PDB file of C-alpha atoms in Angstrom:
ATOM      1  CA  UNK A   3      -4.207  38.157  60.993  1.00 47.00           C
ATOM      2  CA  UNK A   4      -1.541  37.479  63.570  1.00 75.00           C
ATOM      3  CA  UNK A   5      -1.097  39.463  66.765  1.00 79.00           C
ATOM      4  CA  UNK A   6       2.111  41.210  65.666  1.00 82.00           C
ATOM      5  CA  UNK A   7       0.447  42.516  62.530  1.00 81.00           C
ATOM      6  CA  UNK A   8      -2.511  43.741  64.562  1.00 80.00           C
ATOM      7  CA  UNK A   9      -0.124  45.596  66.897  1.00 84.00           C
ATOM      8  CA  UNK A  10       1.517  47.334  63.925  1.00 81.00           C
ATOM      9  CA  UNK A  11      -1.898  48.401  62.640  1.00 82.00           C
ATOM     10  CA  UNK A  12      -2.868  49.620  66.111  1.00 83.00           C
ATOM     11  CA  UNK A  13       0.316  51.743  66.313  1.00 83.00           C
ATOM     12  CA  UNK A  14      -0.538  53.160  62.887  1.00 81.00           C
ATOM     13  CA  UNK A  15      -4.105  53.958  63.999  1.00 83.00           C
ATOM     14  CA  UNK A  16      -2.801  55.690  67.111  1.00 84.00           C
ATOM     15  CA  UNK A  17      -0.397  57.789  65.031  1.00 84.00           C
ATOM     16  CA  UNK A  18       2.706  56.332  66.683  1.00 85.00           C
ATOM     17  CA  UNK A  19       4.137  55.292  63.307  1.00 84.00           C
ATOM     18  CA  UNK A  20       3.652  56.402  59.704  1.00 83.00           C
ATOM     19  CA  UNK A  21       2.088  54.303  56.956  1.00 79.00           C
ATOM     20  CA  UNK A  22       5.545  53.740  55.414  1.00 79.00           C
ATOM     21  CA  UNK A  23       6.921  52.523  58.741  1.00 82.00           C
ATOM     22  CA  UNK A  24       3.928  50.209  59.173  1.00 80.00           C
ATOM     23  CA  UNK A  25       4.475  48.785  55.705  1.00 79.00           C
ATOM     24  CA  UNK A  26       8.154  48.108  56.425  1.00 79.00           C
ATOM     25  CA  UNK A  27       7.310  46.456  59.755  1.00 82.00           C
ATOM     26  CA  UNK A  28       4.674  44.220  58.182  1.00 78.00           C
ATOM     27  CA  UNK A  29       7.084  43.282  55.376  1.00 76.00           C
ATOM     28  CA  UNK A  30       9.701  42.378  58.001  1.00 78.00           C
ATOM     29  CA  UNK A  31       7.155  40.281  59.907  1.00 76.00           C
ATOM     30  CA  UNK A  32       6.237  38.394  56.747  1.00 74.00           C
ATOM     31  CA  UNK A  33       9.910  37.635  56.047  1.00 71.00           C
ATOM     32  CA  UNK A  34      10.308  36.307  59.607  1.00 66.00           C
ATOM     33  CA  UNK A  35       7.422  33.838  59.244  1.00 61.00           C
ATOM     34  CA  UNK A  36       8.955  30.438  60.005  1.00 57.00           C
ATOM     35  CA  UNK A  37       8.488  27.784  57.413  1.00 55.00           C
ATOM     36  CA  UNK A  38       7.131  24.431  58.487  1.00 53.00           C
ATOM     37  CA  UNK A  39       9.784  21.810  59.188  1.00 54.00           C
ATOM     38  CA  UNK A  40       9.980  19.086  56.556  1.00 56.00           C
ATOM     39  CA  UNK A  41       7.581  16.238  57.159  1.00 56.00           C
ATOM     40  CA  UNK A  42       5.013  18.314  59.058  1.00 56.00           C
ATOM     41  CA  UNK A  43       1.739  19.382  57.591  1.00 57.00           C
ATOM     42  CA  UNK A  44       1.027  23.089  57.768  1.00 57.00           C
ATOM     43  CA  UNK A  45      -1.984  24.115  59.802  1.00 54.00           C
ATOM     44  CA  UNK A  46      -4.853  25.138  57.565  1.00 59.00           C
ATOM     45  CA  UNK A  47      -5.647  28.824  57.543  1.00 63.00           C
ATOM     46  CA  UNK A  48      -8.637  29.520  59.760  1.00 74.00           C
ATOM     47  CA  UNK A  49     -11.644  30.945  58.011  1.00 75.00           C
ATOM     48  CA  UNK A  50     -12.263  34.555  59.047  1.00 80.00           C
ATOM     49  CA  UNK A  51     -15.531  35.134  60.867  1.00 83.00           C
ATOM     50  CA  UNK A  52     -15.837  38.929  60.930  1.00 84.00           C
ATOM     51  CA  UNK A  53     -15.089  41.977  58.804  1.00 82.00           C
ATOM     52  CA  UNK A  54     -13.842  44.712  61.100  1.00 82.00           C
ATOM     53  CA  UNK A  55     -13.691  48.438  60.291  1.00 82.00           C
ATOM     54  CA  UNK A  56     -12.159  50.697  62.931  1.00 82.00           C
ATOM     55  CA  UNK A  57     -11.873  54.468  62.505  1.00 81.00           C
ATOM     56  CA  UNK A  58     -10.452  57.059  64.872  1.00 81.00           C
ATOM     57  CA  UNK A  59     -10.564  60.774  64.062  1.00 77.00           C
ATOM     58  CA  UNK A  60      -9.759  63.903  66.005  1.00 74.00           C
ATOM     59  CA  UNK A  61     -12.669  66.306  66.295  1.00 66.00           C
ATOM     60  CA  UNK A  62     -11.800  69.371  64.203  1.00 62.00           C
ATOM     61  CA  UNK A  63     -15.166  71.103  64.731  1.00 63.00           C
ATOM     62  CA  UNK A  64     -14.945  71.819  68.451  1.00 62.00           C
ATOM     63  CA  UNK A  65     -17.538  69.157  69.288  1.00 62.00           C
ATOM     64  CA  UNK A  66     -17.578  66.548  72.016  1.00 67.00           C
ATOM     65  CA  UNK A  67     -14.140  65.093  71.335  1.00 66.00           C
ATOM     66  CA  UNK A  68     -12.641  62.488  69.038  1.00 70.00           C
ATOM     67  CA  UNK A  69     -14.864  60.318  66.863  1.00 77.00           C
ATOM     68  CA  UNK A  70     -14.553  56.560  66.954  1.00 81.00           C
ATOM     69  CA  UNK A  71     -16.263  53.965  64.777  1.00 82.00           C
ATOM     70  CA  UNK A  72     -15.874  50.265  65.434  1.00 84.00           C
ATOM     71  CA  UNK A  73     -17.943  48.042  63.129  1.00 84.00           C
ATOM     72  CA  UNK A  74     -17.832  44.254  63.252  1.00 85.00           C
ATOM     73  CA  UNK A  75     -19.861  42.515  60.538  1.00 82.00           C
ATOM     74  CA  UNK A  76     -20.271  38.721  60.531  1.00 85.00           C
ATOM     75  CA  UNK A  77     -18.862  37.444  57.238  1.00 84.00           C
ATOM     76  CA  UNK A  78     -21.467  34.686  57.346  1.00 84.00           C
ATOM     77  CA  UNK A  79     -24.052  37.396  56.664  1.00 83.00           C
ATOM     78  CA  UNK A  80     -22.161  38.372  53.510  1.00 79.00           C
ATOM     79  CA  UNK A  81     -21.759  34.740  52.458  1.00 81.00           C
ATOM     80  CA  UNK A  82     -25.469  34.055  53.011  1.00 83.00           C
ATOM     81  CA  UNK A  83     -26.402  37.157  51.037  1.00 79.00           C
ATOM     82  CA  UNK A  84     -24.408  35.970  48.060  1.00 79.00           C
ATOM     83  CA  UNK A  85     -26.101  32.582  48.187  1.00 81.00           C
ATOM     84  CA  UNK A  86     -29.513  34.276  48.398  1.00 80.00           C
ATOM     85  CA  UNK A  87     -28.933  36.110  45.115  1.00 79.00           C
ATOM     86  CA  UNK A  88     -29.353  32.766  43.362  1.00 77.00           C
ATOM     87  CA  UNK A  89     -32.981  32.759  44.570  1.00 82.00           C
ATOM     88  CA  UNK A  90     -33.790  36.192  43.134  1.00 83.00           C
ATOM     89  CA  UNK A  91     -35.437  36.113  39.687  1.00 87.00           C
ATOM     90  CA  UNK A  92     -33.152  37.360  36.868  1.00 86.00           C
ATOM     91  CA  UNK A  93     -35.551  40.220  36.017  1.00 88.00           C
ATOM     92  CA  UNK A  94     -35.332  41.515  39.595  1.00 88.00           C
ATOM     93  CA  UNK A  95     -31.531  41.257  39.579  1.00 85.00           C
ATOM     94  CA  UNK A  96     -31.435  43.264  36.356  1.00 88.00           C
ATOM     95  CA  UNK A  97     -33.541  46.011  37.973  1.00 90.00           C
ATOM     96  CA  UNK A  98     -31.352  46.036  41.083  1.00 87.00           C
ATOM     97  CA  UNK A  99     -28.227  46.267  38.913  1.00 87.00           C
ATOM     98  CA  UNK A 100     -29.672  49.278  37.071  1.00 91.00           C
ATOM     99  CA  UNK A 101     -30.438  51.047  40.361  1.00 89.00           C
ATOM    100  CA  UNK A 102     -26.993  50.222  41.756  1.00 84.00           C
ATOM    101  CA  UNK A 103     -25.302  51.651  38.649  1.00 87.00           C
ATOM    102  CA  UNK A 104     -27.482  54.784  38.855  1.00 90.00           C
ATOM    103  CA  UNK A 105     -26.290  55.199  42.451  1.00 86.00           C
ATOM    104  CA  UNK A 106     -22.646  54.848  41.422  1.00 85.00           C
ATOM    105  CA  UNK A 107     -22.168  51.251  42.622  1.00 80.00           C
ATOM    106  CA  UNK A 108     -20.667  49.296  39.702  1.00 82.00           C
ATOM    107  CA  UNK A 109     -21.600  45.792  40.838  1.00 80.00           C
ATOM    108  CA  UNK A 110     -23.294  43.192  38.662  1.00 84.00           C
ATOM    109  CA  UNK A 111     -25.186  40.901  41.030  1.00 81.00           C
ATOM    110  CA  UNK A 112     -25.718  38.331  38.278  1.00 82.00           C
ATOM    111  CA  UNK A 113     -21.948  37.722  38.236  1.00 83.00           C
ATOM    112  CA  UNK A 114     -21.550  37.476  42.025  1.00 79.00           C
ATOM    113  CA  UNK A 115     -20.550  33.967  43.095  1.00 78.00           C
ATOM    114  CA  UNK A 116     -19.626  32.555  46.537  1.00 75.00           C
ATOM    115  CA  UNK A 117     -16.036  31.885  45.445  1.00 75.00           C
ATOM    116  CA  UNK A 118     -15.659  35.575  44.535  1.00 76.00           C
ATOM    117  CA  UNK A 119     -16.586  36.520  48.088  1.00 77.00           C
ATOM    118  CA  UNK A 120     -13.962  34.141  49.469  1.00 77.00           C
ATOM    119  CA  UNK A 121     -11.339  35.701  47.169  1.00 75.00           C
ATOM    120  CA  UNK A 122     -12.369  39.148  48.374  1.00 73.00           C
ATOM    121  CA  UNK A 123     -12.132  38.069  52.012  1.00 74.00           C
ATOM    122  CA  UNK A 124      -8.688  36.552  51.409  1.00 72.00           C
ATOM    123  CA  UNK A 125      -7.432  39.851  49.964  1.00 67.00           C
ATOM    124  CA  UNK A 126      -8.838  42.156  52.642  1.00 67.00           C
ATOM    125  CA  UNK A 127      -5.520  42.085  54.505  1.00 61.00           C
ATOM    126  CA  UNK A 128      -4.061  44.074  51.609  1.00 56.00           C
ATOM    127  CA  UNK A 129      -6.732  46.782  51.808  1.00 64.00           C
ATOM    128  CA  UNK A 130      -5.570  50.378  52.183  1.00 63.00           C
ATOM    129  CA  UNK A 131      -7.944  53.242  52.942  1.00 70.00           C
ATOM    130  CA  UNK A 132      -6.783  56.762  52.103  1.00 67.00           C
ATOM    131  CA  UNK A 133      -8.500  59.664  53.839  1.00 72.00           C
ATOM    132  CA  UNK A 134      -8.362  63.391  53.214  1.00 75.00           C
ATOM    133  CA  UNK A 135      -8.277  64.032  56.962  1.00 76.00           C
ATOM    134  CA  UNK A 136      -4.718  63.483  58.265  1.00 74.00           C
ATOM    135  CA  UNK A 137      -6.002  63.068  61.831  1.00 75.00           C
ATOM    136  CA  UNK A 138      -8.291  60.147  60.891  1.00 79.00           C
ATOM    137  CA  UNK A 139      -7.033  56.570  60.967  1.00 78.00           C
ATOM    138  CA  UNK A 140      -8.941  53.641  59.447  1.00 79.00           C
ATOM    139  CA  UNK A 141      -8.276  49.915  59.767  1.00 76.00           C
ATOM    140  CA  UNK A 142     -10.101  47.289  57.708  1.00 76.00           C
ATOM    141  CA  UNK A 143      -9.341  43.629  58.384  1.00 75.00           C
ATOM    142  CA  UNK A 144     -10.833  40.198  58.857  1.00 78.00           C
ATOM    143  CA  UNK A 145     -10.703  38.314  62.115  1.00 80.00           C
TER     144      UNK A 145
END
């Protein structure tokens, strides 16, 4: 994610702009992306290293002040976890899938492949999180 996009998301998180304004700004930034001159090879996209979730919320309960969550998860941990599922016996995966479905998590671990994780990571820039609390702002992105 480029710096300009990050600044737009930061302004959105701080409440300086609305979600619609942020969307228009990001669309404008994407249209301004210069194309590579003919004869040059485009730089390969760098592989993201972290999944970042940032949340800011005003304290509505009269507590100690605003709440802030800043989570940075190494994507290598996620990638390694997917590769480790190939080592789990099929009977155990079936049991885990049943428990996940009982808990409301509709994931089939037998179908999880490393390339699916890469597709998910590539699409995280398009992730939108809607909250019921208008004072809370959430950002989810890869870096």
